Amino acid sequence: MQRNTLVSAAAAVVLALGGPVAAAATATADTAKTVPAATAARADVTAEAAASAALKANPGVIESLERDGSVWHVDVISKDGTHSELEVDSASGGVTKENQDDEQKADDYAGLLAAKVTAEQAMKAAVAAHPGKVWSVQWDDDDDDNGRAAYWDVEVKTTDGKTQNVHVDTATAKVLSSNSDDNDDGN
């Protein structure tokens, strides 16, 4: 008699839990089907967020940042001149260190390290002048030998679908010039 009571109690527990467990299993299966759609609907990591993530993982100054498919390539220079190449996943914001040059060459990056305007500030100035999304930013001091000062070169994909190349002053964050890759004469 006692055995029948235990079997009946166990069967009641299985039946009582069977409904919620089955419902949970169904919900989990439905959720699994919708996760890719939810992930696809999630907004991409912006250039500004990629810069922030890279600097959080590897403190320093951004030399360049560029979108390449599903990743952002970010070059960060530390105060001692160490050059690190990072990748920031454009979906998750996860940071991976790809390469690091430990030969300290702070002198090679003196202009960048002393600049008053950071890459992040240059991106803000470029987007203020040409609303859209930043696709790349790069420190450009190649023309120093020709008497031209260094500048930030920012590529913006504008809201009207064009690409603007914007040069931003490294001391004032003023837009020096801009031109469109789409043969648009407007600046």
mmCIF file with all atom_site columns, C-alpha atoms in Angstrom:
data_model
loop_
_atom_site.group_PDB
_atom_site.id
_atom_site.type_symbol
_atom_site.label_atom_id
_atom_site.label_alt_id
_atom_site.label_comp_id
_atom_site.label_asym_id
_atom_site.label_entity_id
_atom_site.label_seq_id
_atom_site.pdbx_PDB_ins_code
_atom_site.Cartn_x
_atom_site.Cartn_y
_atom_site.Cartn_z
_atom_site.occupancy
_atom_site.B_iso_or_equiv
_atom_site.pdbx_formal_charge
_atom_site.auth_seq_id
_atom_site.auth_comp_id
_atom_site.auth_asym_id
_atom_site.auth_atom_id
_atom_site.pdbx_PDB_model_num
ATOM 1   C CA . MET A 1 1   ? 0.000  0.000  0.000   1.00 0.00 ? 1   MET A CA 1
ATOM 2   C CA . GLN A 1 2   ? 2.789  2.377  0.908   1.00 0.00 ? 2   GLN A CA 1
ATOM 3   C CA . ARG A 1 3   ? 4.536  1.519  -2.351  1.00 0.00 ? 3   ARG A CA 1
ATOM 4   C CA . ASN A 1 4   ? 1.407  2.450  -4.344  1.00 0.00 ? 4   ASN A CA 1
ATOM 5   C CA . THR A 1 5   ? 1.232  5.771  -2.499  1.00 0.00 ? 5   THR A CA 1
ATOM 6   C CA . LEU A 1 6   ? 4.848  6.570  -3.355  1.00 0.00 ? 6   LEU A CA 1
ATOM 7   C CA . VAL A 1 7   ? 4.355  5.618  -7.013  1.00 0.00 ? 7   VAL A CA 1
ATOM 8   C CA . SER A 1 8   ? 1.175  7.713  -7.164  1.00 0.00 ? 8   SER A CA 1
ATOM 9   C CA . ALA A 1 9   ? 2.963  10.678 -5.547  1.00 0.00 ? 9   ALA A CA 1
ATOM 10  C CA . ALA A 1 10  ? 5.879  10.385 -7.978  1.00 0.00 ? 10  ALA A CA 1
ATOM 11  C CA . ALA A 1 11  ? 3.489  10.195 -10.927 1.00 0.00 ? 11  ALA A CA 1
ATOM 12  C CA . ALA A 1 12  ? 1.669  13.295 -9.663  1.00 0.00 ? 12  ALA A CA 1
ATOM 13  C CA . VAL A 1 13  ? 4.969  15.193 -9.420  1.00 0.00 ? 13  VAL A CA 1
ATOM 14  C CA . VAL A 1 14  ? 5.944  14.155 -12.949 1.00 0.00 ? 14  VAL A CA 1
ATOM 15  C CA . LEU A 1 15  ? 2.569  15.222 -14.307 1.00 0.00 ? 15  LEU A CA 1
ATOM 16  C CA . ALA A 1 16  ? 2.604  18.480 -12.346 1.00 0.00 ? 16  ALA A CA 1
ATOM 17  C CA . LEU A 1 17  ? 6.089  19.374 -13.578 1.00 0.00 ? 17  LEU A CA 1
ATOM 18  C CA . GLY A 1 18  ? 5.627  17.901 -17.031 1.00 0.00 ? 18  GLY A CA 1
ATOM 19  C CA . GLY A 1 19  ? 3.431  20.761 -18.219 1.00 0.00 ? 19  GLY A CA 1
ATOM 20  C CA . PRO A 1 20  ? 5.784  23.612 -17.197 1.00 0.00 ? 20  PRO A CA 1
ATOM 21  C CA . VAL A 1 21  ? 8.859  21.667 -18.328 1.00 0.00 ? 21  VAL A CA 1
ATOM 22  C CA . ALA A 1 22  ? 7.285  21.011 -21.724 1.00 0.00 ? 22  ALA A CA 1
ATOM 23  C CA . ALA A 1 23  ? 6.259  24.658 -21.974 1.00 0.00 ? 23  ALA A CA 1
ATOM 24  C CA . ALA A 1 24  ? 9.781  25.756 -21.034 1.00 0.00 ? 24  ALA A CA 1
ATOM 25  C CA . ALA A 1 25  ? 11.277 23.397 -23.599 1.00 0.00 ? 25  ALA A CA 1
ATOM 26  C CA . THR A 1 26  ? 8.924  24.782 -26.247 1.00 0.00 ? 26  THR A CA 1
ATOM 27  C CA . ALA A 1 27  ? 9.762  28.358 -25.244 1.00 0.00 ? 27  ALA A CA 1
ATOM 28  C CA . THR A 1 28  ? 13.474 27.570 -25.393 1.00 0.00 ? 28  THR A CA 1
ATOM 29  C CA . ALA A 1 29  ? 13.076 26.074 -28.869 1.00 0.00 ? 29  ALA A CA 1
ATOM 30  C CA . ASP A 1 30  ? 11.076 29.128 -30.012 1.00 0.00 ? 30  ASP A CA 1
ATOM 31  C CA . THR A 1 31  ? 13.649 31.481 -28.475 1.00 0.00 ? 31  THR A CA 1
ATOM 32  C CA . ALA A 1 32  ? 16.456 29.614 -30.223 1.00 0.00 ? 32  ALA A CA 1
ATOM 33  C CA . LYS A 1 33  ? 14.688 30.181 -33.529 1.00 0.00 ? 33  LYS A CA 1
ATOM 34  C CA . THR A 1 34  ? 14.339 33.924 -32.889 1.00 0.00 ? 34  THR A CA 1
ATOM 35  C CA . VAL A 1 35  ? 17.841 34.625 -31.526 1.00 0.00 ? 35  VAL A CA 1
ATOM 36  C CA . PRO A 1 36  ? 19.453 35.022 -34.965 1.00 0.00 ? 36  PRO A CA 1
ATOM 37  C CA . ALA A 1 37  ? 16.713 37.452 -35.975 1.00 0.00 ? 37  ALA A CA 1
ATOM 38  C CA . ALA A 1 38  ? 17.189 39.425 -32.773 1.00 0.00 ? 38  ALA A CA 1
ATOM 39  C CA . THR A 1 39  ? 20.940 39.436 -33.308 1.00 0.00 ? 39  THR A CA 1
ATOM 40  C CA . ALA A 1 40  ? 20.503 40.616 -36.892 1.00 0.00 ? 40  ALA A CA 1
ATOM 41  C CA . ALA A 1 41  ? 18.189 43.396 -35.742 1.00 0.00 ? 41  ALA A CA 1
ATOM 42  C CA . ARG A 1 42  ? 20.719 44.593 -33.175 1.00 0.00 ? 42  ARG A CA 1
ATOM 43  C CA . ALA A 1 43  ? 22.511 47.773 -34.196 1.00 0.00 ? 43  ALA A CA 1
ATOM 44  C CA . ASP A 1 44  ? 26.112 47.528 -35.325 1.00 0.00 ? 44  ASP A CA 1
ATOM 45  C CA . VAL A 1 45  ? 28.868 48.852 -33.108 1.00 0.00 ? 45  VAL A CA 1
ATOM 46  C CA . THR A 1 46  ? 29.599 52.416 -34.254 1.00 0.00 ? 46  THR A CA 1
ATOM 47  C CA . ALA A 1 47  ? 33.059 53.830 -34.845 1.00 0.00 ? 47  ALA A CA 1
ATOM 48  C CA . GLU A 1 48  ? 32.733 55.809 -31.635 1.00 0.00 ? 48  GLU A CA 1
ATOM 49  C CA . ALA A 1 49  ? 31.816 52.676 -29.647 1.00 0.00 ? 49  ALA A CA 1
ATOM 50  C CA . ALA A 1 50  ? 34.630 50.706 -31.301 1.00 0.00 ? 50  ALA A CA 1
ATOM 51  C CA . ALA A 1 51  ? 37.103 53.449 -30.325 1.00 0.00 ? 51  ALA A CA 1
ATOM 52  C CA . SER A 1 52  ? 35.864 53.390 -26.752 1.00 0.00 ? 52  SER A CA 1
ATOM 53  C CA . ALA A 1 53  ? 36.079 49.589 -26.529 1.00 0.00 ? 53  ALA A CA 1
ATOM 54  C CA . ALA A 1 54  ? 39.584 49.548 -28.001 1.00 0.00 ? 54  ALA A CA 1
ATOM 55  C CA . LEU A 1 55  ? 40.854 52.209 -25.603 1.00 0.00 ? 55  LEU A CA 1
ATOM 56  C CA . LYS A 1 56  ? 39.268 50.455 -22.643 1.00 0.00 ? 56  LYS A CA 1
ATOM 57  C CA . ALA A 1 57  ? 41.070 47.219 -23.584 1.00 0.00 ? 57  ALA A CA 1
ATOM 58  C CA . ASN A 1 58  ? 44.320 48.953 -24.522 1.00 0.00 ? 58  ASN A CA 1
ATOM 59  C CA . PRO A 1 59  ? 44.797 52.496 -23.137 1.00 0.00 ? 59  PRO A CA 1
ATOM 60  C CA . GLY A 1 60  ? 46.535 55.017 -25.349 1.00 0.00 ? 60  GLY A CA 1
ATOM 61  C CA . VAL A 1 61  ? 45.759 57.206 -28.348 1.00 0.00 ? 61  VAL A CA 1
ATOM 62  C CA . ILE A 1 62  ? 44.013 56.023 -31.500 1.00 0.00 ? 62  ILE A CA 1
ATOM 63  C CA . GLU A 1 63  ? 46.147 56.399 -34.614 1.00 0.00 ? 63  GLU A CA 1
ATOM 64  C CA . SER A 1 64  ? 43.604 54.879 -36.978 1.00 0.00 ? 64  SER A CA 1
ATOM 65  C CA . LEU A 1 65  ? 40.268 53.115 -37.007 1.00 0.00 ? 65  LEU A CA 1
ATOM 66  C CA . GLU A 1 66  ? 38.648 51.505 -40.041 1.00 0.00 ? 66  GLU A CA 1
ATOM 67  C CA . ARG A 1 67  ? 35.587 49.361 -40.697 1.00 0.00 ? 67  ARG A CA 1
ATOM 68  C CA . ASP A 1 68  ? 36.346 46.191 -42.648 1.00 0.00 ? 68  ASP A CA 1
ATOM 69  C CA . GLY A 1 69  ? 33.338 43.917 -43.036 1.00 0.00 ? 69  GLY A CA 1
ATOM 70  C CA . SER A 1 70  ? 32.327 42.657 -39.618 1.00 0.00 ? 70  SER A CA 1
ATOM 71  C CA . VAL A 1 71  ? 35.252 44.145 -37.690 1.00 0.00 ? 71  VAL A CA 1
ATOM 72  C CA . TRP A 1 72  ? 36.818 47.472 -36.864 1.00 0.00 ? 72  TRP A CA 1
ATOM 73  C CA . HIS A 1 73  ? 40.621 47.589 -37.189 1.00 0.00 ? 73  HIS A CA 1
ATOM 74  C CA . VAL A 1 74  ? 42.000 49.945 -34.561 1.00 0.00 ? 74  VAL A CA 1
ATOM 75  C CA . ASP A 1 75  ? 45.641 51.007 -34.138 1.00 0.00 ? 75  ASP A CA 1
ATOM 76  C CA . VAL A 1 76  ? 46.403 52.313 -30.656 1.00 0.00 ? 76  VAL A CA 1
ATOM 77  C CA . ILE A 1 77  ? 49.638 53.981 -29.588 1.00 0.00 ? 77  ILE A CA 1
ATOM 78  C CA . SER A 1 78  ? 50.448 53.923 -25.880 1.00 0.00 ? 78  SER A CA 1
ATOM 79  C CA . LYS A 1 79  ? 52.201 56.830 -24.169 1.00 0.00 ? 79  LYS A CA 1
ATOM 80  C CA . ASP A 1 80  ? 55.514 54.940 -24.349 1.00 0.00 ? 80  ASP A CA 1
ATOM 81  C CA . GLY A 1 81  ? 55.171 54.416 -28.123 1.00 0.00 ? 81  GLY A CA 1
ATOM 82  C CA . THR A 1 82  ? 53.974 50.802 -28.109 1.00 0.00 ? 82  THR A CA 1
ATOM 83  C CA . HIS A 1 83  ? 51.853 50.203 -31.210 1.00 0.00 ? 83  HIS A CA 1
ATOM 84  C CA . SER A 1 84  ? 48.952 47.747 -30.821 1.00 0.00 ? 84  SER A CA 1
ATOM 85  C CA . GLU A 1 85  ? 46.692 46.493 -33.578 1.00 0.00 ? 85  GLU A CA 1
ATOM 86  C CA . LEU A 1 86  ? 43.243 45.570 -32.286 1.00 0.00 ? 86  LEU A CA 1
ATOM 87  C CA . GLU A 1 87  ? 40.065 44.208 -33.830 1.00 0.00 ? 87  GLU A CA 1
ATOM 88  C CA . VAL A 1 88  ? 36.655 45.153 -32.478 1.00 0.00 ? 88  VAL A CA 1
ATOM 89  C CA . ASP A 1 89  ? 33.766 42.904 -33.510 1.00 0.00 ? 89  ASP A CA 1
ATOM 90  C CA . SER A 1 90  ? 31.105 45.106 -35.113 1.00 0.00 ? 90  SER A CA 1
ATOM 91  C CA . ALA A 1 91  ? 28.249 43.019 -33.679 1.00 0.00 ? 91  ALA A CA 1
ATOM 92  C CA . SER A 1 92  ? 29.386 42.309 -30.126 1.00 0.00 ? 92  SER A CA 1
ATOM 93  C CA . GLY A 1 93  ? 31.985 45.008 -29.434 1.00 0.00 ? 93  GLY A CA 1
ATOM 94  C CA . GLY A 1 94  ? 34.433 42.323 -28.296 1.00 0.00 ? 94  GLY A CA 1
ATOM 95  C CA . VAL A 1 95  ? 38.104 43.316 -28.595 1.00 0.00 ? 95  VAL A CA 1
ATOM 96  C CA . THR A 1 96  ? 40.921 41.064 -29.800 1.00 0.00 ? 96  THR A CA 1
ATOM 97  C CA . LYS A 1 97  ? 44.581 42.073 -29.855 1.00 0.00 ? 97  LYS A CA 1
ATOM 98  C CA . GLU A 1 98  ? 45.993 41.051 -33.219 1.00 0.00 ? 98  GLU A CA 1
ATOM 99  C CA . ASN A 1 99  ? 49.541 42.363 -32.982 1.00 0.00 ? 99  ASN A CA 1
ATOM 100 C CA . GLN A 1 100 ? 51.742 44.467 -30.731 1.00 0.00 ? 100 GLN A CA 1
ATOM 101 C CA . ASP A 1 101 ? 55.034 46.165 -31.556 1.00 0.00 ? 101 ASP A CA 1
ATOM 102 C CA . ASP A 1 102 ? 56.916 46.403 -28.278 1.00 0.00 ? 102 ASP A CA 1
ATOM 103 C CA . GLU A 1 103 ? 59.781 48.395 -29.734 1.00 0.00 ? 103 GLU A CA 1
ATOM 104 C CA . GLN A 1 104 ? 59.062 51.633 -27.972 1.00 0.00 ? 104 GLN A CA 1
ATOM 105 C CA . LYS A 1 105 ? 59.226 54.502 -30.452 1.00 0.00 ? 105 LYS A CA 1
ATOM 106 C CA . ALA A 1 106 ? 57.470 57.378 -28.709 1.00 0.00 ? 106 ALA A CA 1
ATOM 107 C CA . ASP A 1 107 ? 59.499 59.811 -30.856 1.00 0.00 ? 107 ASP A CA 1
ATOM 108 C CA . ASP A 1 108 ? 57.918 58.344 -34.004 1.00 0.00 ? 108 ASP A CA 1
ATOM 109 C CA . TYR A 1 109 ? 54.497 59.226 -32.620 1.00 0.00 ? 109 TYR A CA 1
ATOM 110 C CA . ALA A 1 110 ? 55.373 62.532 -30.908 1.00 0.00 ? 110 ALA A CA 1
ATOM 111 C CA . GLY A 1 111 ? 52.933 64.582 -33.017 1.00 0.00 ? 111 GLY A CA 1
ATOM 112 C CA . LEU A 1 112 ? 50.069 62.161 -32.457 1.00 0.00 ? 112 LEU A CA 1
ATOM 113 C CA . LEU A 1 113 ? 50.733 61.832 -28.720 1.00 0.00 ? 113 LEU A CA 1
ATOM 114 C CA . ALA A 1 114 ? 50.915 65.647 -28.339 1.00 0.00 ? 114 ALA A CA 1
ATOM 115 C CA . ALA A 1 115 ? 47.845 66.435 -30.468 1.00 0.00 ? 115 ALA A CA 1
ATOM 116 C CA . LYS A 1 116 ? 45.144 68.431 -28.684 1.00 0.00 ? 116 LYS A CA 1
ATOM 117 C CA . VAL A 1 117 ? 42.377 66.815 -30.742 1.00 0.00 ? 117 VAL A CA 1
ATOM 118 C CA . THR A 1 118 ? 41.857 63.059 -30.445 1.00 0.00 ? 118 THR A CA 1
ATOM 119 C CA . ALA A 1 119 ? 40.453 60.725 -33.085 1.00 0.00 ? 119 ALA A CA 1
ATOM 120 C CA . GLU A 1 120 ? 37.184 60.656 -31.147 1.00 0.00 ? 120 GLU A CA 1
ATOM 121 C CA . GLN A 1 121 ? 36.916 64.470 -31.237 1.00 0.00 ? 121 GLN A CA 1
ATOM 122 C CA . ALA A 1 122 ? 37.780 64.516 -34.940 1.00 0.00 ? 122 ALA A CA 1
ATOM 123 C CA . MET A 1 123 ? 34.973 62.022 -35.616 1.00 0.00 ? 123 MET A CA 1
ATOM 124 C CA . LYS A 1 124 ? 32.485 64.262 -33.771 1.00 0.00 ? 124 LYS A CA 1
ATOM 125 C CA . ALA A 1 125 ? 33.599 67.308 -35.771 1.00 0.00 ? 125 ALA A CA 1
ATOM 126 C CA . ALA A 1 126 ? 33.314 65.438 -39.081 1.00 0.00 ? 126 ALA A CA 1
ATOM 127 C CA . VAL A 1 127 ? 29.825 64.126 -38.297 1.00 0.00 ? 127 VAL A CA 1
ATOM 128 C CA . ALA A 1 128 ? 28.730 67.592 -37.162 1.00 0.00 ? 128 ALA A CA 1
ATOM 129 C CA . ALA A 1 129 ? 29.765 68.919 -40.584 1.00 0.00 ? 129 ALA A CA 1
ATOM 130 C CA . HIS A 1 130 ? 28.402 65.943 -42.540 1.00 0.00 ? 130 HIS A CA 1
ATOM 131 C CA . PRO A 1 131 ? 25.709 63.954 -40.661 1.00 0.00 ? 131 PRO A CA 1
ATOM 132 C CA . GLY A 1 132 ? 26.114 60.223 -41.050 1.00 0.00 ? 132 GLY A CA 1
ATOM 133 C CA . LYS A 1 133 ? 28.287 57.387 -39.754 1.00 0.00 ? 133 LYS A CA 1
ATOM 134 C CA . VAL A 1 134 ? 32.056 57.401 -39.450 1.00 0.00 ? 134 VAL A CA 1
ATOM 135 C CA . TRP A 1 135 ? 33.646 54.632 -41.504 1.00 0.00 ? 135 TRP A CA 1
ATOM 136 C CA . SER A 1 136 ? 37.285 55.426 -40.797 1.00 0.00 ? 136 SER A CA 1
ATOM 137 C CA . VAL A 1 137 ? 39.590 57.922 -39.130 1.00 0.00 ? 137 VAL A CA 1
ATOM 138 C CA . GLN A 1 138 ? 43.323 58.204 -39.569 1.00 0.00 ? 138 GLN A CA 1
ATOM 139 C CA . TRP A 1 139 ? 46.116 60.432 -38.327 1.00 0.00 ? 139 TRP A CA 1
ATOM 140 C CA . ASP A 1 140 ? 47.840 61.945 -41.367 1.00 0.00 ? 140 ASP A CA 1
ATOM 141 C CA . ASP A 1 141 ? 51.209 63.633 -40.990 1.00 0.00 ? 141 ASP A CA 1
ATOM 142 C CA . ASP A 1 142 ? 52.695 62.603 -44.351 1.00 0.00 ? 142 ASP A CA 1
ATOM 143 C CA . ASP A 1 143 ? 52.716 66.200 -45.548 1.00 0.00 ? 143 ASP A CA 1
ATOM 144 C CA . ASP A 1 144 ? 54.820 67.536 -42.665 1.00 0.00 ? 144 ASP A CA 1
ATOM 145 C CA . ASP A 1 145 ? 57.821 67.674 -44.985 1.00 0.00 ? 145 ASP A CA 1
ATOM 146 C CA . ASN A 1 146 ? 55.870 69.920 -47.372 1.00 0.00 ? 146 ASN A CA 1
ATOM 147 C CA . GLY A 1 147 ? 55.038 72.445 -44.681 1.00 0.00 ? 147 GLY A CA 1
ATOM 148 C CA . ARG A 1 148 ? 51.485 71.180 -44.139 1.00 0.00 ? 148 ARG A CA 1
ATOM 149 C CA . ALA A 1 149 ? 50.448 70.431 -40.612 1.00 0.00 ? 149 ALA A CA 1
ATOM 150 C CA . ALA A 1 150 ? 49.159 67.039 -39.599 1.00 0.00 ? 150 ALA A CA 1
ATOM 151 C CA . TYR A 1 151 ? 45.399 66.466 -39.689 1.00 0.00 ? 151 TYR A CA 1
ATOM 152 C CA . TRP A 1 152 ? 42.791 63.804 -39.020 1.00 0.00 ? 152 TRP A CA 1
ATOM 153 C CA . ASP A 1 153 ? 41.344 62.225 -42.168 1.00 0.00 ? 153 ASP A CA 1
ATOM 154 C CA . VAL A 1 154 ? 37.778 61.089 -41.411 1.00 0.00 ? 154 VAL A CA 1
ATOM 155 C CA . GLU A 1 155 ? 35.581 59.157 -43.837 1.00 0.00 ? 155 GLU A CA 1
ATOM 156 C CA . VAL A 1 156 ? 31.859 59.665 -43.227 1.00 0.00 ? 156 VAL A CA 1
ATOM 157 C CA . LYS A 1 157 ? 29.051 57.735 -44.933 1.00 0.00 ? 157 LYS A CA 1
ATOM 158 C CA . THR A 1 158 ? 26.441 60.486 -45.006 1.00 0.00 ? 158 THR A CA 1
ATOM 159 C CA . THR A 1 159 ? 22.715 60.092 -44.481 1.00 0.00 ? 159 THR A CA 1
ATOM 160 C CA . ASP A 1 160 ? 22.158 60.804 -48.188 1.00 0.00 ? 160 ASP A CA 1
ATOM 161 C CA . GLY A 1 161 ? 24.343 57.823 -49.155 1.00 0.00 ? 161 GLY A CA 1
ATOM 162 C CA . LYS A 1 162 ? 27.502 59.681 -50.150 1.00 0.00 ? 162 LYS A CA 1
ATOM 163 C CA . THR A 1 163 ? 31.006 59.334 -48.771 1.00 0.00 ? 163 THR A CA 1
ATOM 164 C CA . GLN A 1 164 ? 32.658 62.472 -47.436 1.00 0.00 ? 164 GLN A CA 1
ATOM 165 C CA . ASN A 1 165 ? 36.381 62.664 -46.742 1.00 0.00 ? 165 ASN A CA 1
ATOM 166 C CA . VAL A 1 166 ? 36.823 65.262 -44.042 1.00 0.00 ? 166 VAL A CA 1
ATOM 167 C CA . HIS A 1 167 ? 40.127 66.752 -42.867 1.00 0.00 ? 167 HIS A CA 1
ATOM 168 C CA . VAL A 1 168 ? 40.020 67.948 -39.261 1.00 0.00 ? 168 VAL A CA 1
ATOM 169 C CA . ASP A 1 169 ? 42.611 70.213 -37.610 1.00 0.00 ? 169 ASP A CA 1
ATOM 170 C CA . THR A 1 170 ? 44.557 68.434 -34.835 1.00 0.00 ? 170 THR A CA 1
ATOM 171 C CA . ALA A 1 171 ? 44.715 71.556 -32.650 1.00 0.00 ? 171 ALA A CA 1
ATOM 172 C CA . THR A 1 172 ? 41.227 73.060 -32.987 1.00 0.00 ? 172 THR A CA 1
ATOM 173 C CA . ALA A 1 173 ? 38.919 70.279 -34.286 1.00 0.00 ? 173 ALA A CA 1
ATOM 174 C CA . LYS A 1 174 ? 37.922 72.667 -37.069 1.00 0.00 ? 174 LYS A CA 1
ATOM 175 C CA . VAL A 1 175 ? 36.991 71.081 -40.395 1.00 0.00 ? 175 VAL A CA 1
ATOM 176 C CA . LEU A 1 176 ? 39.755 72.145 -42.795 1.00 0.00 ? 176 LEU A CA 1
ATOM 177 C CA . SER A 1 177 ? 38.309 70.666 -45.968 1.00 0.00 ? 177 SER A CA 1
ATOM 178 C CA . SER A 1 178 ? 35.987 67.993 -47.201 1.00 0.00 ? 178 SER A CA 1
ATOM 179 C CA . ASN A 1 179 ? 35.221 66.349 -50.488 1.00 0.00 ? 179 ASN A CA 1
ATOM 180 C CA . SER A 1 180 ? 32.925 63.648 -51.711 1.00 0.00 ? 180 SER A CA 1
ATOM 181 C CA . ASP A 1 181 ? 34.011 60.390 -53.283 1.00 0.00 ? 181 ASP A CA 1
ATOM 182 C CA . ASP A 1 182 ? 30.723 60.463 -55.195 1.00 0.00 ? 182 ASP A CA 1
ATOM 183 C CA . ASN A 1 183 ? 31.622 63.462 -57.373 1.00 0.00 ? 183 ASN A CA 1
ATOM 184 C CA . ASP A 1 184 ? 29.434 65.778 -55.341 1.00 0.00 ? 184 ASP A CA 1
ATOM 185 C CA . ASP A 1 185 ? 30.656 69.370 -55.591 1.00 0.00 ? 185 ASP A CA 1
ATOM 186 C CA . GLY A 1 186 ? 29.094 70.338 -52.243 1.00 0.00 ? 186 GLY A CA 1
ATOM 187 C CA . ASN A 1 187 ? 31.453 70.667 -49.277 1.00 0.00 ? 187 ASN A CA 1
#
